[in-house]
Amino acid sequence: MQPKDLLQLAEQFGSPLYVYDAEKIQSQYNRLTKAFSKVDKLRINYAMKALSNVSVLQLIKEMGAGLDTVSIQEVLLGLHAGYDPEKIFYTPNGVSLEEIEEVNAMGVQINIDNLSILEQFGTKHPNVPVCIRINPHVMAGGNTNISVGHIDSKFGISIHQLPHLVRIVENTKMNIVGIHMHTGSDILDIEVFLYAAEILFDVAKKFKNLEFLDFGSGFKVPYKKDDIETDIEELGKKLSKRFNTFCVEYGKELTLIFEPGKFLVSEAGFFLAKVNVVKQTTSTVFAGVDSGFNHFIRPMLYGSQHHIENISHPKGKERFYSVVGYICETDTFANNRRISEIKEGDILCFRNAGAYCFSMASNYNSRYKPAEVLWMNGQGHLIRARETFEDLLKNQIPLSITATTV
Ligand SMILES: *Cc1c(COP(=O)(O)O)cnc(C)c1O
């Protein structure tokens, strides 16, 4: 997508605005499938919590992907988008047995991540094909917010509990068809990934009726210039080879599954916000935009660096800015960032706004959630309207008392 296209979309649909480039999602999908083309049975399940607009789900379905979901509501959205239940995986954590049973009844593949629920589910439904989520205790990335494989993590069944896990499966005679791991976002090093994969293979040997191995996700995409990214091609080469030899040892052709979220949609997304005010203080120049952590929380929540460009005046003299929002709390998008000289009314474009941006938006400060546009074949399609005042009142029930009754 070109900056002039984005600028035109901001004019047409207003700001703040999310824009997603369909072609980029497709090219990331192709890159991943190509990297693993040596694996006979490959399946990509899009982790929809990254970006859950139904039109985006439909687009990704057309590419041939399945879905990875973490709540019954995501399952319902996936079914609504037209996915077959067999193409949906359900990988929740900390949900009730009732919700798992409800999702199972829809024909969706369930994935269980703790021994308590596993024992209860296996006792009640020994014939249902179940996948189990293992925690290999691998630290991936340095940020504890996003590294879920380490020892204190709440995710998955610890590999140290393997004897107990095997006992439950033997006692209940339940049907384990898959082993899963997801070591968290931002795997910097493919050696770490391959190390965790070995642990998964070891666990897999204990189960005789497997149909698939699910390696989760955690692929890192670049957020700024010269950022580290997962070398998918290299990982594809090494892991495919290892996976194929494992299948020979196991005596059966298994399906290899990945659940990328960020990898598919992060770089396809652009967030456009308008500069309301340029404010000079004694220490910095603030550029205040018509948004905040209500629409775009990643910089504040994770300290993630999203590249910012002044697409209204891209060729001006560069100056240092603190880009902040309009929320009545500290909501700094970027500190001390070099940006082409900003004038009030300019449109700033934030990169890597496809994953965990709109899907984490809220109505804090009673602001409306932004509109979303899908850019396809050189055209912008509105796929979610900007909220209105009615949306803020929806579900609120006026109290039917008057001042005199208080
Ligand atoms: C969030 C999540 C993913 C996707 O992670 P990304 O870093 O966005 O690729 C995959 N699997 C599970 C179980 C998840 O919870």
CSV table of C-alpha atoms and ligand atoms in Angstrom, one decimal:
chain,number,residue,atom,x,y,z
A,1,MET,CA,0.0,0.0,0.0
A,2,GLN,CA,1.2,3.5,-0.8
A,3,PRO,CA,1.0,6.5,1.7
A,4,LYS,CA,-1.2,8.3,-0.9
A,5,ASP,CA,-3.7,5.5,-0.8
A,6,LEU,CA,-3.8,5.6,3.0
A,7,LEU,CA,-4.2,9.4,3.0
A,8,GLN,CA,-7.1,9.1,0.6
A,9,LEU,CA,-8.8,6.5,2.8
A,10,ALA,CA,-8.4,8.8,5.9
A,11,GLU,CA,-10.1,11.5,3.9
A,12,GLN,CA,-12.9,9.2,2.7
A,13,PHE,CA,-13.6,7.4,6.0
A,14,GLY,CA,-12.3,9.8,8.6
A,15,SER,CA,-10.0,9.3,11.5
A,16,PRO,CA,-9.0,7.4,13.5
A,17,LEU,CA,-9.0,4.5,11.1
A,18,TYR,CA,-7.7,1.0,10.8
A,19,VAL,CA,-6.6,-0.2,7.3
A,20,TYR,CA,-5.7,-3.8,6.4
A,21,ASP,CA,-3.9,-4.7,3.2
A,22,ALA,CA,-5.3,-8.0,1.9
A,23,GLU,CA,-2.4,-8.7,-0.4
A,24,LYS,CA,0.1,-8.6,2.5
A,25,ILE,CA,-1.9,-11.1,4.5
A,26,GLN,CA,-1.9,-13.4,1.4
A,27,SER,CA,1.8,-13.0,0.8
A,28,GLN,CA,2.6,-13.9,4.4
A,29,TYR,CA,0.3,-16.9,4.2
A,30,ASN,CA,2.1,-18.0,1.0
A,31,ARG,CA,5.5,-17.5,2.6
A,32,LEU,CA,4.6,-19.7,5.5
A,33,THR,CA,3.1,-22.5,3.4
A,34,LYS,CA,6.1,-22.4,0.9
A,35,ALA,CA,8.6,-22.6,3.8
A,36,PHE,CA,6.9,-25.9,4.9
A,37,SER,CA,6.1,-27.2,1.4
A,38,LYS,CA,8.2,-30.4,2.1
A,39,VAL,CA,5.6,-31.4,4.8
A,40,ASP,CA,2.8,-33.5,3.2
A,41,LYS,CA,0.1,-32.6,5.6
A,42,LEU,CA,0.4,-28.9,6.6
A,43,ARG,CA,-2.3,-26.9,8.2
A,44,ILE,CA,-2.3,-23.2,9.1
A,45,ASN,CA,-4.9,-22.2,11.8
A,46,TYR,CA,-5.1,-18.4,12.0
A,47,ALA,CA,-5.1,-17.3,15.6
A,48,MET,CA,-8.1,-15.0,15.3
A,49,LYS,CA,-7.6,-13.1,18.6
A,50,ALA,CA,-5.0,-11.0,16.7
A,51,LEU,CA,-7.7,-9.5,14.4
A,52,SER,CA,-11.2,-10.9,14.4
A,53,ASN,CA,-13.2,-8.8,11.9
A,54,VAL,CA,-15.4,-11.3,10.1
A,55,SER,CA,-14.4,-10.0,6.6
A,56,VAL,CA,-10.7,-10.7,7.5
A,57,LEU,CA,-11.7,-14.2,8.7
A,58,GLN,CA,-13.5,-14.8,5.4
A,59,LEU,CA,-10.5,-13.6,3.5
A,60,ILE,CA,-8.1,-15.9,5.4
A,61,LYS,CA,-10.6,-18.8,5.0
A,62,GLU,CA,-10.4,-18.3,1.2
A,63,MET,CA,-6.6,-18.8,1.4
A,64,GLY,CA,-7.3,-22.3,2.8
A,65,ALA,CA,-6.6,-21.7,6.5
A,66,GLY,CA,-8.4,-23.0,9.5
A,67,LEU,CA,-8.9,-21.0,12.7
A,68,ASP,CA,-7.4,-21.1,16.2
A,69,THR,CA,-9.8,-19.8,18.8
A,70,VAL,CA,-9.6,-19.1,22.5
A,71,SER,CA,-13.2,-18.5,23.5
A,72,ILE,CA,-16.6,-19.8,22.6
A,73,GLN,CA,-17.4,-16.4,21.3
A,74,GLU,CA,-14.5,-16.6,18.9
A,75,VAL,CA,-15.8,-20.1,17.8
A,76,LEU,CA,-19.2,-18.5,17.1
A,77,LEU,CA,-17.6,-15.7,15.0
A,78,GLY,CA,-15.6,-18.3,13.1
A,79,LEU,CA,-18.7,-20.3,12.3
A,80,HIS,CA,-20.5,-17.1,11.4
A,81,ALA,CA,-17.6,-16.3,8.9
A,82,GLY,CA,-18.3,-19.7,7.3
A,83,TYR,CA,-15.6,-22.0,8.7
A,84,ASP,CA,-16.4,-25.6,9.0
A,85,PRO,CA,-16.3,-26.7,12.6
A,86,GLU,CA,-13.7,-29.3,11.7
A,87,LYS,CA,-11.4,-26.5,10.6
A,88,ILE,CA,-11.7,-24.7,14.0
A,89,PHE,CA,-9.4,-25.4,16.9
A,90,TYR,CA,-10.3,-24.3,20.4
A,91,THR,CA,-7.3,-23.6,22.6
A,92,PRO,CA,-8.5,-21.8,25.7
A,93,ASN,CA,-7.0,-21.6,29.1
A,94,GLY,CA,-8.8,-21.3,32.4
A,95,VAL,CA,-12.3,-21.8,31.0
A,96,SER,CA,-15.0,-24.0,32.5
A,97,LEU,CA,-15.7,-27.6,31.7
A,98,GLU,CA,-19.1,-26.5,30.6
A,99,GLU,CA,-17.7,-24.2,28.0
A,100,ILE,CA,-15.4,-26.9,26.7
A,101,GLU,CA,-18.3,-29.3,26.4
A,102,GLU,CA,-20.4,-26.8,24.6
A,103,VAL,CA,-17.7,-26.1,22.1
A,104,ASN,CA,-17.1,-29.8,21.6
A,105,ALA,CA,-20.8,-30.3,20.9
A,106,MET,CA,-20.4,-27.9,17.9
A,107,GLY,CA,-17.9,-30.3,16.3
A,108,VAL,CA,-14.8,-28.2,17.0
A,109,GLN,CA,-11.4,-29.7,17.9
A,110,ILE,CA,-10.8,-29.1,21.6
A,111,ASN,CA,-7.4,-28.6,23.2
A,112,ILE,CA,-7.1,-29.1,27.0
A,113,ASP,CA,-4.5,-27.3,29.0
A,114,ASN,CA,-4.7,-28.6,32.5
A,115,LEU,CA,-5.0,-32.0,34.3
A,116,SER,CA,-8.1,-31.2,36.3
A,117,ILE,CA,-10.3,-30.6,33.3
A,118,LEU,CA,-8.6,-33.3,31.3
A,119,GLU,CA,-9.5,-35.9,34.0
A,120,GLN,CA,-13.1,-34.6,34.3
A,121,PHE,CA,-13.6,-34.4,30.5
A,122,GLY,CA,-11.9,-37.8,29.8
A,123,THR,CA,-14.1,-39.5,32.4
A,124,LYS,CA,-17.3,-38.1,30.9
A,125,HIS,CA,-16.4,-38.3,27.2
A,126,PRO,CA,-13.7,-41.0,26.7
A,127,ASN,CA,-14.4,-41.3,23.0
A,128,VAL,CA,-14.0,-37.6,22.0
A,129,PRO,CA,-10.8,-36.9,20.2
A,130,VAL,CA,-8.8,-34.5,22.3
A,131,CYS,CA,-5.6,-32.5,21.9
A,132,ILE,CA,-3.4,-31.7,24.9
A,133,ARG,CA,-1.5,-28.5,25.4
A,134,ILE,CA,2.0,-29.1,26.8
A,135,ASN,CA,4.2,-26.5,28.4
A,136,PRO,CA,7.8,-27.3,27.4
A,137,HIS,CA,9.1,-24.5,29.8
A,138,VAL,CA,11.1,-22.8,27.1
A,139,MET,CA,11.8,-19.1,27.5
A,140,ALA,CA,11.1,-17.4,24.3
A,141,GLY,CA,11.9,-13.7,24.1
A,142,GLY,CA,12.8,-11.6,27.1
A,143,ASN,CA,9.5,-9.9,28.0
A,144,THR,CA,7.6,-11.8,30.6
A,145,ASN,CA,4.3,-10.4,29.3
A,146,ILE,CA,4.6,-12.5,26.2
A,147,SER,CA,6.8,-15.5,27.1
A,148,VAL,CA,4.3,-18.2,28.1
A,149,GLY,CA,6.6,-21.2,28.1
A,150,HIS,CA,8.6,-20.5,31.3
A,151,ILE,CA,8.2,-22.2,34.6
A,152,ASP,CA,5.7,-19.8,36.2
A,153,SER,CA,3.5,-19.7,33.2
A,154,LYS,CA,-0.2,-20.5,33.6
A,155,PHE,CA,-0.4,-22.0,30.1
A,156,GLY,CA,-0.4,-25.7,29.3
A,157,ILE,CA,0.4,-28.9,31.2
A,158,SER,CA,3.9,-29.0,32.5
A,159,ILE,CA,6.1,-31.6,30.9
A,160,HIS,CA,7.2,-32.4,34.5
A,161,GLN,CA,3.6,-33.7,35.0
A,162,LEU,CA,3.9,-36.1,32.1
A,163,PRO,CA,3.6,-39.3,34.3
A,164,HIS,CA,0.4,-38.0,35.8
A,165,LEU,CA,-0.9,-37.0,32.4
A,166,VAL,CA,-0.2,-40.5,31.0
A,167,ARG,CA,-2.0,-42.0,34.1
A,168,ILE,CA,-5.1,-39.9,33.5
A,169,VAL,CA,-5.2,-40.9,29.8
A,170,GLU,CA,-4.8,-44.6,30.7
A,171,ASN,CA,-7.3,-44.6,33.4
A,172,THR,CA,-10.0,-42.8,31.4
A,173,LYS,CA,-9.1,-44.5,28.1
A,174,MET,CA,-9.6,-41.1,26.5
A,175,ASN,CA,-8.7,-40.5,22.9
A,176,ILE,CA,-5.6,-38.2,22.5
A,177,VAL,CA,-5.2,-37.2,18.8
A,178,GLY,CA,-2.9,-34.3,19.1
A,179,ILE,CA,-0.1,-32.6,21.1
A,180,HIS,CA,0.1,-28.9,21.2
A,181,MET,CA,2.5,-26.2,22.4
A,182,HIS,CA,2.5,-22.5,22.1
A,183,THR,CA,5.5,-20.9,23.7
A,184,GLY,CA,4.4,-17.3,23.3
A,185,SER,CA,5.0,-14.5,21.0
A,186,ASP,CA,8.3,-13.2,19.8
A,187,ILE,CA,10.5,-16.2,19.4
A,188,LEU,CA,13.8,-14.6,18.4
A,189,ASP,CA,15.8,-17.7,17.8
A,190,ILE,CA,14.8,-20.7,15.7
A,191,GLU,CA,17.1,-22.8,17.8
A,192,VAL,CA,14.8,-22.2,20.7
A,193,PHE,CA,11.9,-23.3,18.6
A,194,LEU,CA,13.6,-26.4,17.5
A,195,TYR,CA,14.6,-27.2,21.1
A,196,ALA,CA,11.0,-26.9,22.2
A,197,ALA,CA,10.0,-29.1,19.2
A,198,GLU,CA,12.2,-31.9,20.5
A,199,ILE,CA,10.4,-31.8,23.8
A,200,LEU,CA,7.1,-32.1,21.9
A,201,PHE,CA,8.3,-35.1,19.9
A,202,ASP,CA,9.4,-36.8,23.1
A,203,VAL,CA,5.9,-36.3,24.6
A,204,ALA,CA,4.3,-37.4,21.3
A,205,LYS,CA,6.0,-40.8,21.5
A,206,LYS,CA,3.9,-41.7,24.6
A,207,PHE,CA,0.7,-41.5,22.6
A,208,LYS,CA,-0.2,-44.1,20.0
A,209,ASN,CA,-3.2,-42.6,18.2
A,210,LEU,CA,-2.0,-39.2,17.2
A,211,GLU,CA,-3.2,-37.4,14.1
A,212,PHE,CA,-1.4,-34.1,14.4
A,213,LEU,CA,1.3,-32.1,16.2
A,214,ASP,CA,0.5,-28.4,16.7
A,215,PHE,CA,3.5,-26.2,17.2
A,216,GLY,CA,1.5,-23.0,18.0
A,217,SER,CA,3.1,-19.8,16.9
A,218,GLY,CA,5.4,-17.1,18.3
A,219,PHE,CA,6.9,-16.0,14.9
A,220,LYS,CA,8.4,-12.6,15.3
A,221,VAL,CA,7.8,-10.0,12.6
A,222,PRO,CA,9.9,-6.8,12.3
A,223,TYR,CA,8.4,-3.7,14.0
A,224,LYS,CA,11.1,-1.2,13.1
A,225,LYS,CA,13.9,-0.9,10.6
A,226,ASP,CA,16.6,-3.7,11.0
A,227,ASP,CA,14.4,-5.4,13.6
A,228,ILE,CA,15.0,-9.1,14.2
A,229,GLU,CA,12.4,-11.4,12.6
A,230,THR,CA,12.0,-15.1,12.6
A,231,ASP,CA,13.7,-16.7,9.6
A,232,ILE,CA,10.7,-18.6,8.5
A,233,GLU,CA,12.5,-20.1,5.5
A,234,GLU,CA,15.3,-21.4,7.7
A,235,LEU,CA,12.9,-22.7,10.3
A,236,GLY,CA,10.8,-24.4,7.5
A,237,LYS,CA,13.9,-26.1,6.1
A,238,LYS,CA,15.1,-27.5,9.5
A,239,LEU,CA,11.8,-28.3,11.2
A,240,SER,CA,10.2,-29.9,8.1
A,241,LYS,CA,13.2,-32.3,7.8
A,242,ARG,CA,13.0,-33.1,11.5
A,243,PHE,CA,9.2,-33.5,11.4
A,244,ASN,CA,9.4,-35.9,8.5
A,245,THR,CA,11.9,-38.1,10.2
A,246,PHE,CA,9.8,-38.1,13.3
A,247,CYS,CA,6.8,-39.3,11.3
A,248,VAL,CA,8.9,-42.2,10.0
A,249,GLU,CA,9.9,-43.1,13.5
A,250,TYR,CA,6.3,-42.8,14.7
A,251,GLY,CA,5.1,-44.9,11.9
A,252,LYS,CA,2.4,-42.6,10.6
A,253,GLU,CA,2.1,-39.4,8.5
A,254,LEU,CA,1.0,-36.8,11.0
A,255,THR,CA,-0.4,-33.3,10.2
A,256,LEU,CA,1.8,-30.4,11.1
A,257,ILE,CA,-0.1,-27.4,12.4
A,258,PHE,CA,0.8,-23.8,13.1
A,259,GLU,CA,-1.3,-21.1,14.6
A,260,PRO,CA,0.1,-17.7,13.5
A,261,GLY,CA,-1.7,-14.5,14.5
A,262,LYS,CA,0.8,-11.7,14.3
A,263,PHE,CA,2.8,-13.3,11.4
A,264,LEU,CA,-0.2,-13.2,9.1
A,265,VAL,CA,-1.8,-9.8,10.0
A,266,SER,CA,0.6,-7.5,11.9
A,267,GLU,CA,2.4,-5.9,8.9
A,268,ALA,CA,-0.8,-5.8,6.9
A,269,GLY,CA,-2.3,-3.2,9.3
A,270,PHE,CA,-2.0,0.6,9.4
A,271,PHE,CA,-3.5,2.8,12.0
A,272,LEU,CA,-4.3,6.4,10.9
A,273,ALA,CA,-4.8,9.2,13.4
A,274,LYS,CA,-5.1,12.9,13.0
A,275,VAL,CA,-2.9,15.4,14.9
A,276,ASN,CA,-5.2,17.6,17.0
A,277,VAL,CA,-2.6,19.7,18.6
A,278,VAL,CA,1.2,20.4,18.5
A,279,LYS,CA,2.2,21.4,21.9
A,280,GLN,CA,5.6,22.8,22.8
A,281,THR,CA,6.8,22.3,26.4
A,282,THR,CA,10.1,23.0,28.1
A,283,SER,CA,11.3,19.6,27.4
A,284,THR,CA,9.7,18.3,24.3
A,285,VAL,CA,7.3,18.8,21.4
A,286,PHE,CA,4.1,16.8,21.8
A,287,ALA,CA,2.0,15.8,18.8
A,288,GLY,CA,-1.4,15.0,20.3
A,289,VAL,CA,-3.6,12.7,18.1
A,290,ASP,CA,-7.3,11.9,18.0
A,291,SER,CA,-6.8,8.5,19.6
A,292,GLY,CA,-5.2,6.9,22.6
A,293,PHE,CA,-4.8,3.5,24.4
A,294,ASN,CA,-8.5,3.1,23.9
A,295,HIS,CA,-7.8,2.3,20.3
A,296,PHE,CA,-4.2,1.3,20.2
A,297,ILE,CA,-2.7,-0.1,23.5
A,298,ARG,CA,0.3,-2.0,22.4
A,299,PRO,CA,2.9,0.8,22.9
A,300,MET,CA,1.6,1.4,26.4
A,301,LEU,CA,0.9,-2.2,27.4
A,302,TYR,CA,4.0,-3.9,25.9
A,303,GLY,CA,6.3,-1.0,25.1
A,304,SER,CA,6.1,-2.1,21.5
A,305,GLN,CA,7.6,0.3,19.0
A,306,HIS,CA,5.4,1.0,16.0
A,307,HIS,CA,6.9,3.0,13.2
A,308,ILE,CA,5.2,6.4,12.7
A,309,GLU,CA,5.1,8.4,9.5
A,310,ASN,CA,3.6,11.7,8.7
A,311,ILE,CA,1.8,10.8,5.5
A,312,SER,CA,0.3,14.3,5.0
A,313,HIS,CA,3.8,15.8,4.8
A,314,PRO,CA,6.3,13.0,4.3
A,315,LYS,CA,9.1,15.1,2.9
A,316,GLY,CA,9.4,17.8,5.6
A,317,LYS,CA,12.4,18.5,7.8
A,318,GLU,CA,12.6,15.8,10.5
A,319,ARG,CA,12.1,16.8,14.1
A,320,PHE,CA,11.8,15.0,17.4
A,321,TYR,CA,8.3,14.4,18.8
A,322,SER,CA,6.5,12.7,21.6
A,323,VAL,CA,3.4,11.3,20.1
A,324,VAL,CA,0.6,11.1,22.6
A,325,GLY,CA,-3.1,10.4,22.7
A,326,TYR,CA,-6.2,12.4,24.0
A,327,ILE,CA,-7.0,10.0,26.8
A,328,CYS,CA,-7.0,11.5,30.4
A,329,GLU,CA,-4.1,9.3,31.4
A,330,THR,CA,-0.6,8.9,30.2
A,331,ASP,CA,-0.9,7.4,26.7
A,332,THR,CA,2.4,7.8,24.9
A,333,PHE,CA,2.6,6.2,21.5
A,334,ALA,CA,6.2,7.1,21.0
A,335,ASN,CA,8.9,9.1,22.8
A,336,ASN,CA,11.6,11.2,21.1
A,337,ARG,CA,10.7,9.9,17.7
A,338,ARG,CA,12.1,11.5,14.5
A,339,ILE,CA,9.2,12.4,12.2
A,340,SER,CA,8.8,14.7,9.3
A,341,GLU,CA,7.7,18.1,10.6
A,342,ILE,CA,4.1,17.8,11.9
A,343,LYS,CA,1.4,20.4,11.5
A,344,GLU,CA,-2.0,20.3,13.2
A,345,GLY,CA,-4.4,18.4,11.0
A,346,ASP,CA,-1.7,16.1,9.6
A,347,ILE,CA,-2.4,12.3,9.4
A,348,LEU,CA,0.1,10.1,11.2
A,349,CYS,CA,0.4,6.5,10.1
A,350,PHE,CA,1.3,3.8,12.6
A,351,ARG,CA,2.8,0.6,11.2
A,352,ASN,CA,2.3,-3.0,12.3
A,353,ALA,CA,-1.3,-2.2,13.4
A,354,GLY,CA,-2.9,-5.4,12.2
A,355,ALA,CA,-2.4,-7.7,15.2
A,356,TYR,CA,-3.7,-7.0,18.7
A,357,CYS,CA,-4.7,-3.5,17.9
A,358,PHE,CA,-8.3,-3.2,17.0
A,359,SER,CA,-9.0,-6.4,18.8
A,360,MET,CA,-7.8,-4.8,22.1
A,361,ALA,CA,-9.7,-1.6,21.6
A,362,SER,CA,-12.1,-0.3,24.2
A,363,ASN,CA,-14.6,2.5,24.8
A,364,TYR,CA,-12.5,4.1,27.6
A,365,ASN,CA,-13.3,7.8,28.0
A,366,SER,CA,-16.5,7.0,26.2
A,367,ARG,CA,-14.9,7.3,22.8
A,368,TYR,CA,-16.2,5.4,19.8
A,369,LYS,CA,-14.1,2.5,18.4
A,370,PRO,CA,-12.6,3.3,15.0
A,371,ALA,CA,-13.8,2.1,11.6
A,372,GLU,CA,-11.9,-0.6,9.8
A,373,VAL,CA,-11.2,-0.8,6.0
A,374,LEU,CA,-9.9,-3.7,4.0
A,375,TRP,CA,-7.8,-2.7,1.0
A,376,MET,CA,-8.2,-5.1,-1.9
A,377,ASN,CA,-7.4,-4.9,-5.6
A,378,GLY,CA,-6.7,-1.2,-5.2
A,379,GLN,CA,-9.9,-0.4,-3.4
A,380,GLY,CA,-10.9,0.4,0.2
A,381,HIS,CA,-13.9,-1.6,1.5
A,382,LEU,CA,-15.4,-0.5,4.8
A,383,ILE,CA,-15.6,-3.6,6.9
A,384,ARG,CA,-16.7,-2.0,10.2
A,385,ALA,CA,-18.4,1.3,10.6
A,386,ARG,CA,-17.2,3.7,13.2
A,387,GLU,CA,-19.3,3.5,16.4
A,388,THR,CA,-21.9,6.0,17.2
A,389,PHE,CA,-23.6,7.3,20.4
A,390,GLU,CA,-26.2,4.5,20.2
A,391,ASP,CA,-23.3,2.0,20.6
A,392,LEU,CA,-22.4,3.6,23.9
A,393,LEU,CA,-26.0,3.3,25.2
A,394,LYS,CA,-26.5,-0.2,23.9
A,395,ASN,CA,-27.3,-2.6,26.8
A,396,GLN,CA,-27.5,0.2,29.3
A,397,ILE,CA,-30.8,0.0,31.2
A,398,PRO,CA,-32.2,3.3,32.4
A,399,LEU,CA,-33.0,3.1,36.1
A,400,SER,CA,-36.8,3.7,36.5
A,401,ILE,CA,-36.6,5.8,39.6
A,402,THR,CA,-37.0,9.6,39.9
A,403,ALA,CA,-35.3,12.0,42.2
A,404,THR,CA,-38.3,12.0,44.5
A,405,THR,CA,-38.0,8.2,45.2
A,406,VAL,CA,-34.4,8.4,46.2
B,1,LIG,C1,-2.3,-15.9,20.7
B,1,LIG,C2,-2.0,-17.3,20.3
B,1,LIG,C3,-1.4,-17.6,19.1
B,1,LIG,C4,-0.9,-16.5,18.1
B,1,LIG,O1,0.3,-15.9,18.6
B,1,LIG,P1,1.0,-14.9,17.6
B,1,LIG,O2,2.2,-14.4,18.4
B,1,LIG,O3,0.1,-13.7,17.3
B,1,LIG,O4,1.4,-15.6,16.4
B,1,LIG,C5,-1.3,-18.9,18.7
B,1,LIG,N1,-1.8,-19.9,19.6
B,1,LIG,C6,-2.3,-19.7,20.7
B,1,LIG,C7,-2.8,-20.8,21.6
B,1,LIG,C8,-2.5,-18.4,21.2
B,1,LIG,O5,-3.1,-18.1,22.4
